[in-house]
Structure formats: structure tokens, C-alpha cells
CSV table of C-alpha atoms in Angstrom, one decimal:
chain,number,residue,atom,x,y,z
A,1,MET,CA,-23.5,-60.1,173.8
A,2,TYR,CA,-21.4,-57.2,172.7
A,3,THR,CA,-22.6,-53.8,171.4
A,4,ALA,CA,-20.6,-51.7,169.0
A,5,SER,CA,-19.4,-49.5,171.9
A,6,ASN,CA,-17.6,-52.6,173.3
A,7,LEU,CA,-15.5,-52.9,170.2
A,8,ARG,CA,-11.8,-52.4,170.6
A,9,LYS,CA,-8.5,-53.9,169.3
A,10,GLY,CA,-8.1,-57.5,170.1
A,11,ILE,CA,-11.8,-58.3,170.8
A,12,LYS,CA,-13.0,-61.6,169.3
A,13,LEU,CA,-16.4,-62.0,167.8
A,14,LEU,CA,-18.6,-64.2,165.7
A,15,LEU,CA,-19.6,-63.2,162.2
A,16,ASP,CA,-21.4,-65.6,159.9
A,17,LYS,CA,-20.6,-68.3,162.4
A,18,GLU,CA,-16.8,-67.8,162.1
A,19,PRO,CA,-14.5,-66.2,164.7
A,20,TYR,CA,-12.9,-62.8,163.9
A,21,VAL,CA,-10.4,-60.8,165.8
A,22,VAL,CA,-10.5,-56.9,165.6
A,23,ILE,CA,-7.1,-55.8,164.3
A,24,ASP,CA,-7.8,-52.1,164.0
A,25,PHE,CA,-10.6,-49.9,165.3
A,26,GLN,CA,-11.7,-46.3,164.6
A,27,PHE,CA,-14.5,-44.3,166.2
A,28,THR,CA,-16.0,-41.7,163.8
A,29,LYS,CA,-19.0,-39.5,163.9
A,30,PRO,CA,-19.8,-37.2,160.9
A,31,GLY,CA,-21.2,-33.8,161.9
A,32,LYS,CA,-24.5,-34.3,163.8
A,33,GLY,CA,-24.6,-37.8,162.4
A,34,GLN,CA,-24.4,-41.1,164.2
A,35,ALA,CA,-21.4,-42.8,165.7
A,36,LEU,CA,-19.8,-45.3,163.4
A,37,TYR,CA,-17.3,-47.9,164.4
A,38,ARG,CA,-14.9,-48.8,161.6
A,39,CYS,CA,-13.1,-52.1,162.1
A,40,LYS,CA,-10.5,-54.1,160.3
A,41,MET,CA,-10.9,-57.7,161.3
A,42,ARG,CA,-9.1,-61.0,160.6
A,43,ASN,CA,-10.9,-64.3,160.2
A,44,MET,CA,-9.2,-66.5,162.7
A,45,ILE,CA,-9.6,-69.7,160.6
A,46,SER,CA,-8.9,-68.5,157.1
A,47,GLY,CA,-6.7,-65.5,158.0
A,48,ILE,CA,-8.6,-63.3,155.5
A,49,MET,CA,-8.8,-59.6,156.5
A,50,ILE,CA,-12.1,-57.7,156.1
A,51,ASP,CA,-13.3,-54.1,156.7
A,52,ARG,CA,-16.6,-53.5,158.4
A,53,THR,CA,-18.5,-50.4,159.7
A,54,TYR,CA,-20.9,-50.7,162.6
A,55,ARG,CA,-23.4,-48.5,164.3
A,56,SER,CA,-23.9,-48.1,168.0
A,57,VAL,CA,-27.1,-50.2,167.8
A,58,ASP,CA,-25.4,-53.2,166.3
A,59,THR,CA,-24.8,-56.2,168.5
A,60,PHE,CA,-22.4,-59.1,168.3
A,61,GLU,CA,-22.0,-62.6,169.7
A,62,PRO,CA,-18.6,-63.1,171.3
A,63,ALA,CA,-16.7,-66.0,169.7
A,64,ASP,CA,-16.5,-69.1,171.8
A,65,LEU,CA,-12.8,-69.6,171.9
A,66,GLU,CA,-10.8,-71.6,174.4
A,67,GLN,CA,-7.0,-71.9,174.7
A,68,ARG,CA,-5.6,-75.2,176.0
A,69,ARG,CA,-2.0,-76.1,176.8
A,70,MET,CA,-1.0,-79.1,174.8
A,71,GLN,CA,2.0,-81.1,173.9
A,72,TYR,CA,3.2,-81.7,170.3
A,73,LEU,CA,3.3,-85.4,169.5
A,74,TYR,CA,4.1,-86.0,165.9
A,75,ASN,CA,3.4,-85.1,162.3
A,76,GLN,CA,1.8,-87.7,160.0
A,77,GLU,CA,1.1,-86.9,156.4
A,78,GLY,CA,0.7,-83.2,157.0
A,79,HIS,CA,-1.4,-83.5,160.1
A,80,PHE,CA,0.2,-82.2,163.3
A,81,HIS,CA,-1.0,-84.1,166.4
A,82,PHE,CA,-1.2,-82.5,169.9
A,83,MET,CA,-2.3,-83.9,173.3
A,84,ASP,CA,-3.8,-82.2,176.3
A,85,LEU,CA,-1.7,-83.4,179.2
A,86,GLN,CA,-4.5,-83.1,181.7
A,87,THR,CA,-7.3,-84.9,179.8
A,88,PHE,CA,-5.1,-86.9,177.3
A,89,ASP,CA,-7.5,-85.6,174.5
A,90,GLN,CA,-5.8,-85.5,171.2
A,91,VAL,CA,-6.4,-83.0,168.4
A,92,SER,CA,-4.7,-82.5,165.0
A,93,LEU,CA,-4.2,-79.5,162.8
A,94,GLY,CA,-3.5,-79.2,159.1
A,95,GLU,CA,-0.4,-77.8,157.6
A,96,GLU,CA,-2.1,-74.5,156.5
A,97,GLN,CA,-3.4,-74.0,160.1
A,98,VAL,CA,0.0,-74.6,161.7
A,99,SER,CA,1.7,-72.5,159.0
A,100,ASP,CA,5.2,-71.2,159.9
A,101,ALA,CA,4.9,-72.6,163.4
A,102,LYS,CA,6.0,-76.0,161.9
A,103,ASN,CA,9.5,-74.6,161.9
A,104,TYR,CA,9.6,-74.9,165.7
A,105,LEU,CA,7.6,-78.0,166.4
A,106,ILE,CA,9.8,-80.6,168.1
A,107,ASP,CA,8.6,-83.6,170.0
A,108,ASN,CA,7.2,-82.8,173.5
A,109,LEU,CA,7.1,-79.0,172.9
A,110,GLU,CA,4.2,-77.4,174.8
A,111,VAL,CA,2.1,-74.9,172.9
A,112,ASP,CA,-1.3,-73.2,173.4
A,113,VAL,CA,-3.9,-74.7,171.0
A,114,LEU,CA,-6.8,-72.3,170.2
A,115,LEU,CA,-10.1,-74.1,170.0
A,116,PHE,CA,-13.3,-72.7,168.4
A,117,ASP,CA,-16.4,-74.5,169.3
A,118,GLY,CA,-14.1,-77.3,170.4
A,119,ARG,CA,-12.3,-77.5,167.0
A,120,PRO,CA,-8.6,-76.6,166.9
A,121,ILE,CA,-8.0,-73.6,164.7
A,122,GLY,CA,-4.4,-72.5,165.5
A,123,ILE,CA,-1.5,-72.6,167.9
A,124,THR,CA,0.5,-70.1,169.9
A,125,LEU,CA,4.2,-71.0,170.4
A,126,PRO,CA,6.3,-70.1,173.3
A,127,ASN,CA,8.3,-67.0,172.4
A,128,PHE,CA,11.6,-68.9,172.5
A,129,VAL,CA,12.3,-72.5,171.5
A,130,ASP,CA,15.7,-74.4,171.7
A,131,LEU,CA,16.5,-76.3,168.5
A,132,ARG,CA,19.5,-78.5,167.4
A,133,VAL,CA,21.6,-77.5,164.4
A,134,ILE,CA,21.9,-80.5,162.1
A,135,GLN,CA,23.8,-79.0,159.3
A,136,ALA,CA,26.3,-76.1,159.4
A,137,ASP,CA,29.4,-75.2,157.3
A,138,PRO,CA,32.5,-75.2,159.4
A,139,TRP,CA,33.7,-71.8,160.7
A,140,ALA,CA,36.7,-70.7,158.5
A,141,LYS,CA,38.8,-68.5,160.8
A,142,GLY,CA,39.9,-65.4,159.0
A,143,ASP,CA,36.6,-64.5,157.4
A,144,SER,CA,35.2,-63.7,160.9
A,145,VAL,CA,34.2,-60.1,160.2
A,146,ALA,CA,31.7,-58.7,162.7
A,147,GLY,CA,28.2,-58.9,161.3
A,148,ASP,CA,29.0,-62.0,159.2
A,149,SER,CA,26.5,-64.7,159.2
A,150,LYS,CA,26.0,-68.1,157.6
A,151,PRO,CA,22.9,-70.3,156.9
A,152,VAL,CA,22.3,-73.5,159.1
A,153,THR,CA,19.6,-76.1,159.0
A,154,LEU,CA,17.8,-77.0,162.3
A,155,GLU,CA,16.3,-80.4,163.3
A,156,THR,CA,12.9,-79.2,162.1
A,157,GLY,CA,14.2,-78.5,158.6
A,158,TYR,CA,14.1,-74.7,159.3
A,159,ILE,CA,17.0,-72.8,157.7
A,160,LEU,CA,18.1,-69.5,159.2
A,161,ARG,CA,21.2,-67.3,159.3
A,162,VAL,CA,23.3,-67.4,162.5
A,163,PRO,CA,26.7,-66.0,163.5
A,164,PRO,CA,29.7,-67.9,162.1
A,165,PHE,CA,30.7,-69.5,165.4
A,166,VAL,CA,27.6,-71.7,165.6
A,167,GLU,CA,28.6,-75.3,164.9
A,168,GLU,CA,26.8,-78.4,163.8
A,169,GLY,CA,25.4,-80.5,166.7
A,170,ILE,CA,24.8,-77.7,169.2
A,171,LYS,CA,21.5,-76.2,170.3
A,172,ILE,CA,20.5,-72.6,169.7
A,173,THR,CA,17.6,-70.5,170.9
A,174,VAL,CA,15.3,-69.0,168.3
A,175,ASP,CA,12.7,-66.3,168.7
A,176,THR,CA,9.5,-67.7,167.3
A,177,ARG,CA,8.0,-64.2,166.8
A,178,THR,CA,10.8,-63.1,164.4
A,179,GLY,CA,12.3,-66.4,163.3
A,180,GLU,CA,15.7,-65.1,164.3
A,181,TYR,CA,18.7,-66.6,166.2
A,182,VAL,CA,19.0,-65.4,169.8
A,183,THR,CA,21.8,-67.3,171.5
A,184,ARG,CA,23.7,-70.6,171.8
A,185,VAL,CA,22.4,-73.0,174.5
A,186,LYS,CA,24.8,-74.4,177.1
A,187,GLU,CA,24.3,-78.1,177.5
B,1,MET,CA,1.7,-52.8,192.8
B,2,SER,CA,5.1,-52.3,194.2
B,3,PRO,CA,6.3,-48.8,195.2
B,4,GLY,CA,8.9,-49.1,192.4
B,5,SER,CA,6.4,-49.7,189.6
B,6,ARG,CA,4.3,-46.8,190.9
B,7,ASN,CA,7.2,-44.5,190.6
B,8,LYS,CA,7.9,-45.7,187.1
B,9,SER,CA,4.4,-45.0,186.0
B,10,PHE,CA,4.5,-41.6,187.6
B,11,PHE,CA,7.7,-40.7,185.8
B,12,ALA,CA,6.4,-42.0,182.4
B,13,ALA,CA,3.2,-39.9,182.8
B,14,GLY,CA,5.3,-36.9,183.9
B,15,GLU,CA,7.6,-37.2,180.9
B,16,ARG,CA,4.6,-37.5,178.6
B,17,LEU,CA,3.2,-34.3,180.0
B,18,ALA,CA,6.6,-32.5,179.9
B,19,ALA,CA,7.0,-33.4,176.2
B,20,LYS,CA,3.6,-31.8,175.4
B,21,LYS,CA,4.8,-28.4,176.7
B,22,PRO,CA,5.8,-26.8,173.3
B,23,GLY,CA,2.6,-28.0,171.8
B,24,LEU,CA,0.4,-26.7,174.6
B,25,ARG,CA,2.3,-23.3,174.5
B,26,PHE,CA,1.4,-23.1,170.7
B,27,ARG,CA,-2.2,-24.1,171.5
B,28,ALA,CA,-2.3,-21.1,173.9
B,29,GLU,CA,-1.0,-18.8,171.1
B,30,ILE,CA,-3.8,-20.1,168.8
B,31,LEU,CA,-6.4,-19.3,171.4
B,32,GLN,CA,-5.0,-15.8,171.8
B,33,ALA,CA,-5.0,-15.3,168.0
B,34,ILE,CA,-8.6,-16.5,167.8
B,35,ARG,CA,-9.6,-14.0,170.5
B,36,SER,CA,-7.7,-11.2,168.8
B,37,PHE,CA,-9.5,-11.9,165.5
B,38,PHE,CA,-13.0,-11.7,167.1
B,39,ILE,CA,-12.2,-8.7,169.3
B,40,GLU,CA,-10.7,-6.8,166.3
B,41,THR,CA,-13.7,-7.5,164.2
B,42,GLY,CA,-16.1,-6.1,166.8
B,43,TYR,CA,-17.3,-9.3,168.6
B,44,LEU,CA,-18.1,-9.4,172.3
B,45,GLU,CA,-16.7,-12.4,174.2
B,46,ILE,CA,-19.3,-13.9,176.4
B,47,GLU,CA,-19.6,-16.9,178.8
B,48,THR,CA,-22.8,-18.9,179.3
B,49,PRO,CA,-23.4,-21.7,181.9
B,50,LEU,CA,-22.0,-25.2,181.3
B,51,LEU,CA,-24.6,-26.6,183.6
B,52,ILE,CA,-28.1,-26.3,181.9
B,53,PRO,CA,-31.5,-27.8,182.7
B,54,ALA,CA,-32.6,-28.6,179.1
B,55,PRO,CA,-30.3,-29.3,176.2
B,56,ALA,CA,-31.6,-29.1,172.6
B,57,PRO,CA,-32.9,-32.5,171.5
B,58,GLU,CA,-30.6,-33.9,168.8
B,59,LEU,CA,-30.9,-37.5,167.6
B,60,TYR,CA,-27.2,-38.4,167.8
B,61,ILE,CA,-25.8,-36.0,170.5
B,62,ASP,CA,-26.1,-37.3,174.0
B,63,ALA,CA,-25.7,-35.0,177.0
B,64,ILE,CA,-24.0,-36.1,180.3
B,65,HIS,CA,-26.2,-35.9,183.4
B,66,ALA,CA,-24.9,-33.8,186.3
B,67,GLY,CA,-27.2,-33.9,189.3
B,68,ASN,CA,-30.6,-32.7,188.2
B,69,SER,CA,-29.1,-30.9,185.2
B,70,PHE,CA,-26.9,-31.6,182.2
B,71,LEU,CA,-23.5,-30.5,181.0
B,72,HIS,CA,-24.2,-28.6,177.8
B,73,THR,CA,-23.4,-30.2,174.5
B,74,SER,CA,-22.9,-26.7,173.0
B,75,PRO,CA,-23.6,-23.2,174.2
B,76,GLU,CA,-26.1,-22.8,171.3
B,77,LEU,CA,-29.4,-22.1,173.1
B,78,CYS,CA,-28.0,-19.6,175.6
B,79,MET,CA,-26.2,-17.7,172.9
B,80,LYS,CA,-29.3,-17.5,170.8
B,81,ARG,CA,-31.2,-16.0,173.8
B,82,LEU,CA,-28.5,-13.3,173.9
B,83,LEU,CA,-29.0,-12.8,170.1
B,84,ALA,CA,-32.7,-12.4,170.8
B,85,SER,CA,-31.9,-9.7,173.4
B,86,GLY,CA,-29.9,-7.5,171.0
B,87,TYR,CA,-26.4,-8.9,171.3
B,88,GLU,CA,-25.5,-8.7,167.6
B,89,LYS,CA,-22.0,-10.1,167.4
B,90,ILE,CA,-20.9,-12.6,170.1
B,91,PHE,CA,-18.4,-15.3,170.5
B,92,GLN,CA,-17.5,-17.9,173.2
B,93,ILE,CA,-14.7,-20.4,173.7
B,94,CYS,CA,-15.8,-23.0,176.2
B,95,LYS,CA,-15.8,-26.7,177.1
B,96,CYS,CA,-18.6,-28.9,175.8
B,97,PHE,CA,-19.5,-32.5,176.8
B,98,ARG,CA,-20.9,-35.3,174.7
B,99,ASP,CA,-21.5,-38.7,176.1
B,100,GLY,CA,-19.7,-41.7,174.5
B,101,GLU,CA,-17.7,-39.8,172.0
B,102,ARG,CA,-14.1,-41.0,172.0
B,103,GLY,CA,-11.8,-41.6,169.0
B,104,ALA,CA,-8.8,-40.1,167.2
B,105,ALA,CA,-10.7,-36.9,166.6
B,106,HIS,CA,-13.2,-37.1,169.5
B,107,LEU,CA,-13.1,-36.4,173.3
B,108,PRO,CA,-16.2,-36.6,175.5
B,109,GLU,CA,-15.0,-33.2,176.9
B,110,PHE,CA,-13.7,-30.8,174.2
B,111,THR,CA,-13.3,-27.1,173.4
B,112,ILE,CA,-15.7,-25.3,171.2
B,113,LEU,CA,-15.4,-21.9,169.6
B,114,GLU,CA,-18.9,-20.7,168.8
B,115,TRP,CA,-19.9,-17.4,167.3
B,116,TYR,CA,-23.2,-15.7,166.2
B,117,ARG,CA,-24.0,-12.7,164.2
B,118,ALA,CA,-27.2,-10.8,163.6
B,119,MET,CA,-28.2,-9.8,160.0
B,120,ALA,CA,-26.0,-12.5,158.5
B,121,ASP,CA,-26.5,-15.8,156.7
B,122,TYR,CA,-24.4,-19.0,156.3
B,123,GLN,CA,-22.6,-17.5,153.2
B,124,SER,CA,-21.3,-14.7,155.2
B,125,LEU,CA,-20.2,-17.1,157.9
B,126,MET,CA,-18.2,-19.1,155.4
B,127,ASN,CA,-16.4,-15.9,154.3
B,128,GLU,CA,-15.7,-15.2,158.0
B,129,CYS,CA,-14.2,-18.7,158.4
B,130,GLU,CA,-11.8,-18.0,155.6
B,131,GLU,CA,-10.8,-14.6,157.1
B,132,MET,CA,-10.3,-16.1,160.5
B,133,MET,CA,-8.1,-19.0,159.4
B,134,PHE,CA,-6.1,-16.7,157.2
B,135,HIS,CA,-5.7,-14.3,160.2
B,136,LEU,CA,-4.5,-17.2,162.4
B,137,SER,CA,-2.0,-18.3,159.8
B,138,GLN,CA,-0.5,-14.8,159.6
B,139,LYS,CA,-0.7,-14.0,163.3
B,140,LEU,CA,1.1,-17.3,164.1
B,141,ALA,CA,3.6,-16.8,161.3
B,142,LEU,CA,2.7,-20.2,159.7
B,143,GLY,CA,2.3,-18.8,156.2
B,144,HIS,CA,-0.8,-19.7,154.3
B,145,ARG,CA,0.5,-23.0,153.0
B,146,ILE,CA,0.3,-25.6,155.8
B,147,SER,CA,0.8,-29.3,155.7
B,148,TYR,CA,-1.7,-31.7,157.4
B,149,GLY,CA,-1.7,-35.5,157.4
B,150,GLY,CA,0.8,-35.6,154.5
B,151,ARG,CA,-1.2,-33.2,152.3
B,152,GLU,CA,-0.4,-29.6,151.4
B,153,ILE,CA,-3.3,-27.2,152.2
B,154,ASP,CA,-3.5,-23.6,151.0
B,155,LEU,CA,-5.5,-21.4,153.4
B,156,LEU,CA,-5.6,-18.5,151.0
B,157,PRO,CA,-9.2,-17.5,150.3
B,158,PRO,CA,-11.5,-18.3,148.5
B,159,TRP,CA,-11.9,-22.0,149.5
B,160,SER,CA,-13.9,-24.6,147.7
B,161,ARG,CA,-17.6,-24.9,148.2
B,162,LEU,CA,-19.7,-27.8,147.1
B,163,THR,CA,-23.2,-29.0,148.0
B,164,VAL,CA,-23.9,-32.3,149.7
B,165,ASN,CA,-25.8,-33.4,146.6
B,166,ASP,CA,-22.7,-32.7,144.4
B,167,ALA,CA,-20.4,-34.4,146.9
B,168,PHE,CA,-22.6,-37.6,146.7
B,169,SER,CA,-22.6,-37.6,142.9
B,170,ARG,CA,-18.9,-36.9,142.7
B,171,TYR,CA,-17.5,-39.3,145.4
B,172,ALA,CA,-20.2,-41.7,146.6
B,173,ASP,CA,-21.4,-44.9,145.0
B,174,ILE,CA,-25.0,-44.0,145.9
B,175,PRO,CA,-27.0,-40.8,145.1
B,176,LEU,CA,-28.0,-38.6,148.0
B,177,ASP,CA,-31.7,-39.5,147.9
B,178,ALA,CA,-31.0,-43.2,147.8
B,179,ALA,CA,-28.6,-42.9,150.8
B,180,LEU,CA,-31.1,-41.0,152.8
B,181,ALA,CA,-33.8,-43.5,152.0
B,182,ALA,CA,-31.6,-46.4,152.9
B,183,GLY,CA,-30.3,-44.8,156.1
B,184,SER,CA,-26.7,-44.9,154.8
B,185,PHE,CA,-26.0,-41.2,154.6
B,186,ASP,CA,-23.4,-41.3,157.5
B,187,GLU,CA,-21.6,-44.4,156.2
B,188,ALA,CA,-21.2,-42.8,152.7
B,189,MET,CA,-20.1,-39.6,154.3
B,190,VAL,CA,-17.4,-41.2,156.5
B,191,THR,CA,-16.1,-43.8,154.1
B,192,GLN,CA,-16.4,-42.2,150.7
B,193,ILE,CA,-16.8,-38.5,150.9
B,194,GLU,CA,-15.0,-37.0,153.9
B,195,PRO,CA,-11.5,-38.3,152.8
B,196,HIS,CA,-11.7,-36.2,149.7
B,197,LEU,CA,-12.8,-32.9,151.3
B,198,GLY,CA,-10.5,-30.1,152.4
B,199,ALA,CA,-7.3,-30.5,150.2
B,200,PRO,CA,-5.6,-28.8,148.5
B,201,LYS,CA,-7.9,-26.0,149.9
B,202,PRO,CA,-10.3,-26.2,152.8
B,203,ALA,CA,-13.8,-27.1,151.7
B,204,PHE,CA,-17.3,-26.1,152.7
B,205,LEU,CA,-19.8,-28.8,152.3
B,206,CYS,CA,-23.1,-26.9,152.0
B,207,ASP,CA,-26.9,-27.3,151.8
B,208,TYR,CA,-27.6,-30.4,154.0
B,209,PRO,CA,-30.9,-32.1,153.6
B,210,SER,CA,-33.4,-30.3,155.9
B,211,SER,CA,-34.0,-33.5,157.8
B,212,LEU,CA,-30.4,-33.4,159.0
B,213,ALA,CA,-30.5,-29.8,160.3
B,214,SER,CA,-32.9,-29.4,163.1
B,215,LEU,CA,-31.9,-25.8,164.0
B,216,ALA,CA,-31.1,-24.5,160.6
B,217,ARG,CA,-33.2,-22.4,158.2
B,218,ARG,CA,-34.5,-24.0,155.0
B,219,LYS,CA,-33.4,-22.6,151.7
B,220,ARG,CA,-36.1,-20.2,150.4
B,221,ASN,CA,-36.2,-21.6,146.8
B,222,GLU,CA,-35.3,-25.2,147.7
B,223,PRO,CA,-37.1,-26.2,151.0
B,224,GLN,CA,-35.7,-29.8,150.9
B,225,SER,CA,-32.2,-28.3,151.7
B,226,ALA,CA,-31.2,-26.3,154.8
B,227,GLU,CA,-28.7,-23.5,154.9
B,228,ARG,CA,-26.2,-25.5,156.8
B,229,PHE,CA,-22.5,-26.2,156.1
B,230,GLU,CA,-19.6,-28.1,157.5
B,231,LEU,CA,-16.0,-27.0,157.1
B,232,TYR,CA,-13.4,-29.6,156.2
B,233,VAL,CA,-9.6,-29.3,156.2
B,234,GLY,CA,-7.6,-32.2,155.0
B,235,GLY,CA,-10.5,-34.7,155.5
B,236,LEU,CA,-11.1,-33.5,159.1
B,237,GLU,CA,-14.4,-31.9,159.9
B,238,LEU,CA,-13.7,-28.7,161.7
B,239,ALA,CA,-16.9,-26.7,162.0
B,240,ASN,CA,-20.7,-26.7,161.5
B,241,GLY,CA,-22.6,-23.6,160.8
B,242,PHE,CA,-26.0,-22.4,159.6
B,243,SER,CA,-28.4,-19.7,158.9
B,244,GLU,CA,-30.5,-19.8,162.1
B,245,LEU,CA,-34.1,-21.0,162.1
B,246,ILE,CA,-36.1,-18.3,163.7
B,247,ASP,CA,-39.6,-19.7,163.2
B,248,VAL,CA,-40.7,-20.9,166.6
B,249,VAL,CA,-43.6,-23.0,165.3
B,250,GLU,CA,-41.3,-24.9,163.0
B,251,GLN,CA,-38.6,-25.2,165.7
B,252,LYS,CA,-41.1,-26.8,168.1
B,253,ARG,CA,-42.2,-29.2,165.4
B,254,ARG,CA,-38.6,-30.2,164.6
B,255,PHE,CA,-37.7,-30.6,168.3
B,256,GLU,CA,-40.7,-32.9,168.6
B,257,GLU,CA,-39.5,-35.0,165.6
B,258,GLU,CA,-36.1,-35.3,167.2
B,259,ARG,CA,-37.6,-36.4,170.5
B,260,GLU,CA,-39.7,-39.0,168.7
B,261,LYS,CA,-36.6,-40.3,166.8
B,262,ARG,CA,-34.7,-40.5,170.1
B,263,ASP,CA,-37.6,-42.4,171.7
B,264,ARG,CA,-37.5,-44.9,168.8
B,265,LEU,CA,-33.8,-45.5,169.4
B,266,GLY,CA,-34.5,-46.0,173.1
B,267,LYS,CA,-32.5,-42.8,174.0
B,268,LYS,CA,-33.5,-40.6,177.0
B,269,ASN,CA,-35.2,-37.3,176.3
B,270,TYR,CA,-34.5,-34.0,178.1
B,271,PRO,CA,-37.0,-31.5,179.4
B,272,SER,CA,-38.1,-29.0,176.8
B,273,PRO,CA,-35.9,-25.9,176.5
B,274,ASP,CA,-38.9,-23.6,177.0
B,275,ARG,CA,-37.0,-20.4,177.8
B,276,PHE,CA,-35.2,-20.7,174.5
B,277,LEU,CA,-38.4,-21.2,172.7
B,278,GLU,CA,-40.0,-18.2,174.4
B,279,ALA,CA,-37.0,-16.0,173.3
B,280,MET,CA,-37.1,-17.3,169.7
B,281,PRO,CA,-39.7,-14.9,168.2
B,282,TYR,CA,-37.3,-12.1,169.1
B,283,MET,CA,-34.3,-13.5,167.3
B,284,PRO,CA,-33.1,-11.4,164.4
B,285,GLU,CA,-32.1,-13.0,161.0
B,286,SER,CA,-28.8,-14.5,162.0
B,287,ALA,CA,-26.2,-17.2,161.5
B,288,GLY,CA,-24.0,-19.1,163.9
B,289,ILE,CA,-21.2,-21.6,163.9
B,290,ALA,CA,-19.5,-24.1,166.2
B,291,LEU,CA,-15.8,-24.9,165.5
B,292,GLY,CA,-13.8,-27.6,167.3
B,293,VAL,CA,-10.8,-25.8,168.8
B,294,ASP,CA,-8.9,-29.1,169.5
B,295,ARG,CA,-9.3,-30.1,165.9
B,296,LEU,CA,-8.2,-26.6,164.7
B,297,VAL,CA,-5.0,-27.1,166.8
B,298,MET,CA,-4.6,-30.6,165.2
B,299,VAL,CA,-4.7,-29.0,161.8
B,300,LEU,CA,-2.4,-26.1,162.6
B,301,THR,CA,0.2,-28.3,164.3
B,302,ASP,CA,-0.1,-31.3,161.9
B,303,GLN,CA,-1.2,-33.8,164.6
B,304,GLY,CA,-3.2,-36.9,163.6
B,305,SER,CA,-4.7,-37.5,167.1
B,306,ILE,CA,-6.7,-35.2,169.4
B,307,ASP,CA,-4.8,-36.8,172.3
B,308,SER,CA,-1.7,-34.9,171.4
B,309,VAL,CA,-3.2,-31.4,171.5
B,310,VAL,CA,-4.7,-31.6,175.1
B,311,ALA,CA,-2.8,-31.9,178.4
B,312,PHE,CA,-4.9,-34.8,179.6
B,313,THR,CA,-7.1,-37.4,177.9
B,314,PRO,CA,-9.9,-39.0,180.0
B,315,GLU,CA,-7.8,-42.2,180.2
B,316,GLU,CA,-4.9,-40.3,181.8
B,317,LEU,CA,-6.9,-38.9,184.7
């Protein structure tokens, strides 16, 4: 059980039976009045942001969240399947739960799956993922001005801008937090 | 921790402190300008003990235990005993301590400027606030137009004055009486009213409900309100002042009410401040005010966080 004085950024709690994470937190106390804890919170399932103000006497249930390392198996009709390598348990997440992470999901990639009451609600990718370029326009020498970039398509279907020297068939490292090109991978 | 990382954190903390030097130098100038204002207007600077046996019971202010005593939450009771003994104009700049208060405008240990004046009421204190702030802005060569939190604020008197009742009808989605009945006075204040107060001129929010002013005098023709005000600048609460209650019977009754409310919330109560109550019948008609010096520095140096106007926060010790 938490009280309002435990509230801080990043804490995860249960409201109306759904898990929320505190995104922003402000302690206020009007003259001679009571302490108020103003929170901005994100619903960890729907992603909806809410504002709430609590008093020091308010109490909260911590959200029962568990993070498990799992391997991505395959995508079937919009359902992304993952397997726990220790227990061989399989779970699946819908497209809206996986969201932009689908740009980086290649077979055998290991990710952290977030479970709420045993149900998967989201995944955390590694910060860097190596992906193969399946389509790129050839590099025309002569228009190689520094700062130039060109669009390429990766094996997941993700399209991003890369430096002109990146060729079809090679692998590149992408930062999953920004979605940007990092470097070429030596194979 | 490796010796290397220890060095790194030492240097980071050292650099943070070094970067605060110009700000702390300006803070010192503000303190000197405050002193010069009060000394020039005939006030006596006094010091009262920080360690006291019996703080005033207030529902939402918690004192920190120190041995068998408490660190004071304000110098109020000792300063009023001085008033009762013929000290007519006194001021003090001191540290005060309030348990559990930590936020962008709160430190559990902070600096208060408190002043009291015999034969005065809260209206004259408001005038004095205007004069003091104007004096500071001149003395520090800031000019009377300052900028705080992205808003222009003109310190030239007179400032705006509005009652708590008017503030509720103007800014809140609930009338004052209903907010008091529903126990949502503080929420409405913080989320709906305070952001509007104190720009483009500082604002005095006056005439608090008597139930929220345990040491203030009631208005003679309007006993449901007390002669209490708060000063706001750019949405930030800077000071709390009032015409002093000098009726010892009523004071004892209000202290008892506060103690009962603290009991109901499961908060600890303190020993009764008997020496203060014994002195009370000798208090002249008077008024007193507490002003947060750290917040005053925030306003005059346009800082959004109290952390940037003190050398050390509790977390850095």
C-alpha cells in the first residue's frame, strides 16, 4: 500500500483496476492548508493521460506488474507472439499494444514483455537493433554532399533515412528510442 | 563505488555549487536590503529560539521533533510574547522547519521573515508589504517592473486586493461556501485560483473564512471572516499576515479545535503553549506577517524552483 507521500515520478499504481504510471508530480500546499500531490499519470494499457490531485491521507494499491524476458516468434493476423525462454510460455499482443515497436520485431529478437495480472500489456525493446536493408536506391557518386540522406526500407517494412553510402543487402543498427540510423554493421 | 566515480560526483556537486555563487551573492544583497528597510522604518531586529517546547497547534503544519523539544515552525509565539511586553515594532529573519514539506516551492527547512507591529491591522501590513517590495526593487536596482515565470509584474503600489469570496466567484467552479462544506477549499485554491493571482500586479487575497485562521482576529462586522491575507506574486504565495487575535478565551478555544482536528487525522499533538497564553492578555492591538524569504528570492531572480536559491537542498547533504 502506498500513501500520497510515496508518490514520485515513475511509480506505478492501480486506479479503477488499471495500472497507471506517474509521469509528472508536484507537491503543493496552499497557505496553512493541506498538502496536495498533483499528478499527471498515464494508463499503461490505453496510453491515456489523466490529471489527479491527492491528499496525504489518500492511499493506493501498487500495480501488480511483472517484466519477463521473451523472444519474438512471429506475427499472425495482427497478433504478435512471444515466448518465455525459461518456461516456454507463449503470449500474444495486439497491433495497438505493440505500436511502433513492430518496426523492430525480427524473428528471435529478445524483448521485455510487461505483464499486468499475468496479461501482457506492452513490450520494451533493446535500445539498439540490427536490421537488414531490403531496398535502397544506389548511391550516385557526385551528389554526396555531407548531410545528404536517402530513404531505405528495412526487413520489417520500416522506412527511414540513412546516409547515402548505405547499400541494399547490408545490416544497419537502429536506435529504437529515436527510430534513427546509428551505424553500418560489419558482417 | 570506485574511487574514480566518487571523484566524479564530488566534482559535479562542486561545480553545481560554484555555479550558484552569483545567485547566492544576490540573495545576500536581498537580505541586506530587507534589513535596511526595517531598520530605516524603526523596527528592532530580534532573535528568538529555534528550539521550543510547545509549537502552536495548526492542523496542517507539522513540527519536527528535536530531543524533548521541537524545531519551531515559525517564530510567532515568542514574537507575540515580546509584543505583549512592549516591543512595538519587531522583525526577525530566521530558519523554520516543517515536516514533510518538499516541492518546487517547499523545503522542510526554509527562511522566514516575520514582522509584528503594535497599533496596526492587516490593512496597514498590506501597505507595508507594498512599500517593502518597492524599496527592495529600488535598492537592488531592479526597477519596478520585474519578470517572473514568463509574466511581467509591476511592483508599483497600489497592488490588487480581492477577498477569498470574490476569488472563488471569479475563478473557481464552486462557490466558497460549497467548497468549505465539501472540504475542497484547498484543491480549488491550488488548481483554479492561485494560478490567476499576482500578475500583472502582486495581489492580496483577503478575508479568509475564520475556520481557516486560528490565530487571526475576526472581522468586526462580518464574524465569519477573519482579517487574514495572503500575498501572491505571479501565482506564487509569498506571505501570510493577519490582525492578531488578542482574546485569550477565544484563542484557547481555537487551539482546542485545532488539537481535536489533529487528533481526528491521527496527527500528534504538542504540549499547550501556556506561557504564550499567559502573555496574551497583555498583547496590544497588533498585526503580524510571515514572508517566505526563499520564495521572495525566487521572484526577484526569476527562478521557478526553490532549489536554485539555496546553497544546499536536503537531498544534497
